[in-house]
Short mmCIF file of C-alpha atoms in Angstrom, two decimals:
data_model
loop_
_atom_site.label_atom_id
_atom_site.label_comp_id
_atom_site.label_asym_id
_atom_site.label_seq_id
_atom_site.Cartn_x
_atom_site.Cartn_y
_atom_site.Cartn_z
CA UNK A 24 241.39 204.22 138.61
CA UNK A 25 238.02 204.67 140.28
CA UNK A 26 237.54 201.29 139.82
CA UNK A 27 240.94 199.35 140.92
CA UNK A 28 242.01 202.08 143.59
CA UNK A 29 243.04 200.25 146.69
CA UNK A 30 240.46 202.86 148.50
CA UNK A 31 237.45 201.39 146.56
CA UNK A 32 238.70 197.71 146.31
CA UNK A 33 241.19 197.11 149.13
CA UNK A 34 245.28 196.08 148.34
CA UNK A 35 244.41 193.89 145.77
CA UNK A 36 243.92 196.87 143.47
CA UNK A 37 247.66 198.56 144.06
CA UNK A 38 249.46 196.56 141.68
CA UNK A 39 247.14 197.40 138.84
CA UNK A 40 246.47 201.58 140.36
CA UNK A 41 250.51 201.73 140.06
CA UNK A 42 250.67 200.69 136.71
CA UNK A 43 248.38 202.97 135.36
CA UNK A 44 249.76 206.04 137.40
CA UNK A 45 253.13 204.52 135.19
CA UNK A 46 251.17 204.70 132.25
CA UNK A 47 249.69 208.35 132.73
CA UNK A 48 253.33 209.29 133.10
CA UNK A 49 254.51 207.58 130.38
CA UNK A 50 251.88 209.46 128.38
CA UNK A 51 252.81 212.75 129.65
CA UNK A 52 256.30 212.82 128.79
CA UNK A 53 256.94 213.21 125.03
CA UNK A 54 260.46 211.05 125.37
CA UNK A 55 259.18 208.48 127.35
CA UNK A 56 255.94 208.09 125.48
CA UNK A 57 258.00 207.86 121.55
CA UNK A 58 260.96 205.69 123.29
CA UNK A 59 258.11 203.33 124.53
CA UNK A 60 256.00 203.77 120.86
CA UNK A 61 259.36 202.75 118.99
CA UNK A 62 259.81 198.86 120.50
CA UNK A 63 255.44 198.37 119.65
CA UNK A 64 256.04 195.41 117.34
CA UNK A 65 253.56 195.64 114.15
CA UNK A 66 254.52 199.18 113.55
CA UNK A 67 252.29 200.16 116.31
CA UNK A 68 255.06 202.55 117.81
CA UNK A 69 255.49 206.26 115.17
CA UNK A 70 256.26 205.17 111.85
CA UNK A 71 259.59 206.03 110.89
CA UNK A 72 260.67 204.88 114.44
CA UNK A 73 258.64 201.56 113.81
CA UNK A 74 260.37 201.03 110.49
CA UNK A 75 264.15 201.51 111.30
CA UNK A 76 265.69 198.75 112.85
CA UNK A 77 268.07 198.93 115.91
CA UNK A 78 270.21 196.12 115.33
CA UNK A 79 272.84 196.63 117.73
CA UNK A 80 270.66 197.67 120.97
CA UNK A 81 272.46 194.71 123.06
CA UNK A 82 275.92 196.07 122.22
CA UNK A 83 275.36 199.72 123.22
CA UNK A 84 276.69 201.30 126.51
CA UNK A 85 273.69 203.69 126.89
CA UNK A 86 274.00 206.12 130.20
CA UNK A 87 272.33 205.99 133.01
CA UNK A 88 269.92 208.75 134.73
CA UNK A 89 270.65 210.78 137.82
CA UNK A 90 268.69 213.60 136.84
CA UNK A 91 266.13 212.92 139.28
CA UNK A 92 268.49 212.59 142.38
CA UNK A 93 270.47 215.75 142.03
CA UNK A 94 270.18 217.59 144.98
CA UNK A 95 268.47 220.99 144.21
CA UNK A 96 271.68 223.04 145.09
CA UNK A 97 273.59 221.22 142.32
CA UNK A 98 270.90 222.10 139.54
CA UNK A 99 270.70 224.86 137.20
CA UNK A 100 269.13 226.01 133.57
CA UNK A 101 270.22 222.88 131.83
CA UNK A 102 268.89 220.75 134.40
CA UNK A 103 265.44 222.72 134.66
CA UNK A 104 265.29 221.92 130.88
CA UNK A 105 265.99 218.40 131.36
CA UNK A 106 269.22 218.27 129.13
CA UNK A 107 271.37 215.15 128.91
CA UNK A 108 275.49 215.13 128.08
CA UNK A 109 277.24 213.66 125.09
CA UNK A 110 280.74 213.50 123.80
CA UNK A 111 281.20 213.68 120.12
CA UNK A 112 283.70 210.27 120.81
CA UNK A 113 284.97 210.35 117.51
CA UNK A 114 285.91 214.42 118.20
CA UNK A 115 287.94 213.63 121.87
CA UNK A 116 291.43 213.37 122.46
CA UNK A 117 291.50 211.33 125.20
CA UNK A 118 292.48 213.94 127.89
CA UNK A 119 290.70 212.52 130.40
CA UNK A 120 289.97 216.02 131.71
CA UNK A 121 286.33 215.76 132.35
CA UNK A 122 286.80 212.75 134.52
CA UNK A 123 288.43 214.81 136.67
CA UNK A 124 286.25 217.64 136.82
CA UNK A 125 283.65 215.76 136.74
CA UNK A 126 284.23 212.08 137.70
CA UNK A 127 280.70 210.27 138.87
CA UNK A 128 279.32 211.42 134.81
CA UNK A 129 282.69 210.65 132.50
CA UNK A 130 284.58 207.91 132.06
CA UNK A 131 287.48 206.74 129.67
CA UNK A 132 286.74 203.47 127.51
CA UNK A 133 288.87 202.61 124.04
CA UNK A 134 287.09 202.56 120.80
CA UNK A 135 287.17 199.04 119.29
CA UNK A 136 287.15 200.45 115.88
CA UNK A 137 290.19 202.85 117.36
CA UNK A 138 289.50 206.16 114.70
CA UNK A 139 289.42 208.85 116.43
CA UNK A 140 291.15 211.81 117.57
CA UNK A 141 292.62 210.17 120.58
CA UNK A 142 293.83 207.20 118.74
CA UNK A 143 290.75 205.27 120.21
CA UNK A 144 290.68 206.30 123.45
CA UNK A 145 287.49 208.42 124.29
CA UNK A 146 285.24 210.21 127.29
CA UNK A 147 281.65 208.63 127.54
CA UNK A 148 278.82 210.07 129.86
CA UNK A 149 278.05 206.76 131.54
CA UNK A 150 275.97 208.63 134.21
CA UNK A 151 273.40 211.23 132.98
CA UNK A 152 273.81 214.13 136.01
CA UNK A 153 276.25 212.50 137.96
CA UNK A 154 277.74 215.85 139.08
CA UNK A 155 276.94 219.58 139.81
CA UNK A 156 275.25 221.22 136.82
CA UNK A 157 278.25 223.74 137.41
CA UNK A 158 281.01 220.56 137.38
CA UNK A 159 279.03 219.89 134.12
CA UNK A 160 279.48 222.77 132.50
CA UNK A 161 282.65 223.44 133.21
CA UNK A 162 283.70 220.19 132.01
CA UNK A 163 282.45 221.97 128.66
CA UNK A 164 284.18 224.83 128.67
CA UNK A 165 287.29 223.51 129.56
CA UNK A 166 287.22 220.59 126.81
CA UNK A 167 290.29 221.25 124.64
CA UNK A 168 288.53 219.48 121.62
CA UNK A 169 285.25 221.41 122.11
CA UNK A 170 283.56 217.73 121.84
CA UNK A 171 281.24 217.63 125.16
CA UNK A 172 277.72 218.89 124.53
CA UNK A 173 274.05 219.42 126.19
CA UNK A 174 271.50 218.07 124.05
CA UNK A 175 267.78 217.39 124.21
CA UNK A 176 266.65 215.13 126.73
CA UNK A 177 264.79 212.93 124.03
CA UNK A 178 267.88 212.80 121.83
CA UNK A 179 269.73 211.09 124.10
CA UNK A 180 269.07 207.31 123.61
CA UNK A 181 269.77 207.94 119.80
CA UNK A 182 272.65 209.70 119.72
CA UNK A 183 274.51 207.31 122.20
CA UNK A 184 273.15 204.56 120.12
CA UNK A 185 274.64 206.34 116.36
CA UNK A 186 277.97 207.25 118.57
CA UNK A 187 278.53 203.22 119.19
CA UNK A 188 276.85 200.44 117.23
CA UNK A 189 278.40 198.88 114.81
CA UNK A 190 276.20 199.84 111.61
CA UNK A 191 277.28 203.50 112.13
CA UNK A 192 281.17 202.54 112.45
CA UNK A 193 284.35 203.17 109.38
CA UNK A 194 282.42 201.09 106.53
CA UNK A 195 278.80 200.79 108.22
CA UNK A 196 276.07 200.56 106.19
CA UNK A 197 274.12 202.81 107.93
CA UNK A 198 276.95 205.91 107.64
CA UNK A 199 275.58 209.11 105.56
CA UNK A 200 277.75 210.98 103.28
CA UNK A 201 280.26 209.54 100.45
CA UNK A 202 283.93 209.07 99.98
CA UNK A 203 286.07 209.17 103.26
CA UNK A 204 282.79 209.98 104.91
CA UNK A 205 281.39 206.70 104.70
CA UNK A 206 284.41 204.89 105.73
CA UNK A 207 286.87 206.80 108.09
CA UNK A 208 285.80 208.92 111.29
CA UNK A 209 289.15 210.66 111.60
CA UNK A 210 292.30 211.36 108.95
CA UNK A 211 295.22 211.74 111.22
CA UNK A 212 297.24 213.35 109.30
CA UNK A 213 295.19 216.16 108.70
CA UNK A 214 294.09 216.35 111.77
CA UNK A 215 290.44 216.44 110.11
CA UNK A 216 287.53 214.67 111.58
CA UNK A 217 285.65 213.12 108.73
CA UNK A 218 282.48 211.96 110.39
CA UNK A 219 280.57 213.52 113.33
CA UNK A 220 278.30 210.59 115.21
CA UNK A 221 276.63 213.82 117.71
CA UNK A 222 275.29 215.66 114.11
CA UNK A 223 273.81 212.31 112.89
CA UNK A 224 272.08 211.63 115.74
CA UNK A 225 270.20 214.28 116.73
CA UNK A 226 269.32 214.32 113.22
CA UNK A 227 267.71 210.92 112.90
CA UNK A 228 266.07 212.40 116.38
CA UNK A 229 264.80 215.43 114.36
CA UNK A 230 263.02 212.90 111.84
CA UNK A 231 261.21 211.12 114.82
CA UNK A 232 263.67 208.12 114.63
CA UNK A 233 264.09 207.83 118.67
CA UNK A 234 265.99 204.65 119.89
CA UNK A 235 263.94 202.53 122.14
CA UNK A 236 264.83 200.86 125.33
CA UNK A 237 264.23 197.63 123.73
CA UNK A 238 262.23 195.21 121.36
CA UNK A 239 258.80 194.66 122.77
CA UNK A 240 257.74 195.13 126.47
CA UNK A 241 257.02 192.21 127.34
CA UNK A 242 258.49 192.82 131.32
CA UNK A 243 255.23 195.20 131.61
CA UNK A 244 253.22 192.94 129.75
CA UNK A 245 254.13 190.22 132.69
CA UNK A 246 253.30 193.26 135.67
CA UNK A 247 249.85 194.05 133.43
CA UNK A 248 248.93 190.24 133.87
CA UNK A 249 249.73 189.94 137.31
CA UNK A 250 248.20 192.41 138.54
CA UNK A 251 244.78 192.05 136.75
CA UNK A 252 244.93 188.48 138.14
CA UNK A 253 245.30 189.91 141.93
CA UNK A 254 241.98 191.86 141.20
CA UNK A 255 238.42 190.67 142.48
CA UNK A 256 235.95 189.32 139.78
CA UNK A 257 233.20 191.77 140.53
CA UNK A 258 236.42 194.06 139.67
CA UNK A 259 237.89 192.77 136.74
CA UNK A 260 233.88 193.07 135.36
CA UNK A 261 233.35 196.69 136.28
CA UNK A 262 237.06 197.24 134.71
CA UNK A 263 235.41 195.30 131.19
CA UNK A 264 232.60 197.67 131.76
CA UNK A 265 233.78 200.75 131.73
CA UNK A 266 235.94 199.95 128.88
CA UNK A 267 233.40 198.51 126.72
CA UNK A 268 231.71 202.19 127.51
CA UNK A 269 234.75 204.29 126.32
CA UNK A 270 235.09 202.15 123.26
CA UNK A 271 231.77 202.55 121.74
#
């Protein structure tokens, strides 16, 4: 930074000063920094993470974040710990009674696979604090299938991911357990769910398996070479410098 900054080198040292304030960040955050570890190709990224595959990434409706944008007088103790919202989609009814209480988070979509307890229709958090932390919670404590939980923040990705691709569906060959287990989420006429996609996510979270945003990164591989091309040569050399000096 002392070398790029835009107050040593001018503006053509922002682009490269913002993308290592990104990095620091990245860094910082333990979520961020094992999402972002998990798409290194060459098992760079942790290494169970590195070694599972994520087959159906492209097919997933992951959530989107609002966490940031709440306004303070909507937050409380979940948000302070920077919890996200799941539905155990194999455990709803279709009721649609979060998406009233709390409509900008939950919405309705039908299960292509169609077991569950709502006869495939099901509640997804599409938008991660999209409503008052009390809305929220409520929405929990009102659920007549108990299936809408807070989890950790950098469970999230994972446990959406387990909840809807395909390899984790009736007859997947990722499933774990036996007998009706493996192949059914819900016997009807029991009334007995079988399978719980919330359980088996967090705990492929738990062994370090985090879902990451994507294969490779090559969209901030594109920024990285952009911006070292807008620096100045006598830049670019003291940046080769300096980290020639921390590598030895």
């Amino acid at each position: 930074l002392r070398v790029c900054h835009p107050d040593v080198i001018g503006p053509e040292g922002a682009a490269i000063t913002s993308l290592l304030g990104e990095a620091v960040d990245l860094l910082d955050g333990r979520a961020d920094r094992l999402s972002y570890n998990a798409g290194l190709p060459g098992g760079l990224g942790s290494e169970s993470s590195a070694a599972f595959e994520w087959g159906s990434l492209g097919d997933v409706e992951f959530s989107q974040d609002g966490w940031a944008d709440l306004p303070p007088e909507e937050r409380g103790p979940q948000h302070t710990a920077q919890a996200r919202i799941v539905v155990d989609e194999v455990a709803c009814i279709g009721c649609r009674l979060c998406t009233e209480l709390a409509p900008e988070t939950f919405e309705m979509r039908q299960l292509p696979y169609g077991q569950n307890a709502g006869g495939g229709l099901t509640a997804r958090a599409l938008l991660q604090w999209g409503n008052a932390e009390e809305d929220l919670q409520y929405s929990i404590e009102c659920c007549p299938s108990a299936c809408i939980y807070w989890i950790q923040r950098d469970a999230l990705r994972t446990v959406e991911y387990v909840c809807q691709a395909e390899e984790y569906q009736p007859g997947g060959d990722r499933r774990r357990g036996a007998g009706l287990a493996a192949n059914g989420n819900f016997d009807p006429l029991k009334g007995v769910q079988m399978w719980r996609p919330v359980d088996e996510g967090l705990n492929l979270a738990e062994e370090g398996k985090i879902c990451p945003e994507g294969y490779g990164n090559a969209r901030i591989d594109e920024r990285v070479v952009a911006a070292w091309a807008e620096l100045p040569a006598e830049a670019q050399q003291r940046a080769r410098s300096v980290v020639a000096e921390l590598s030895a």
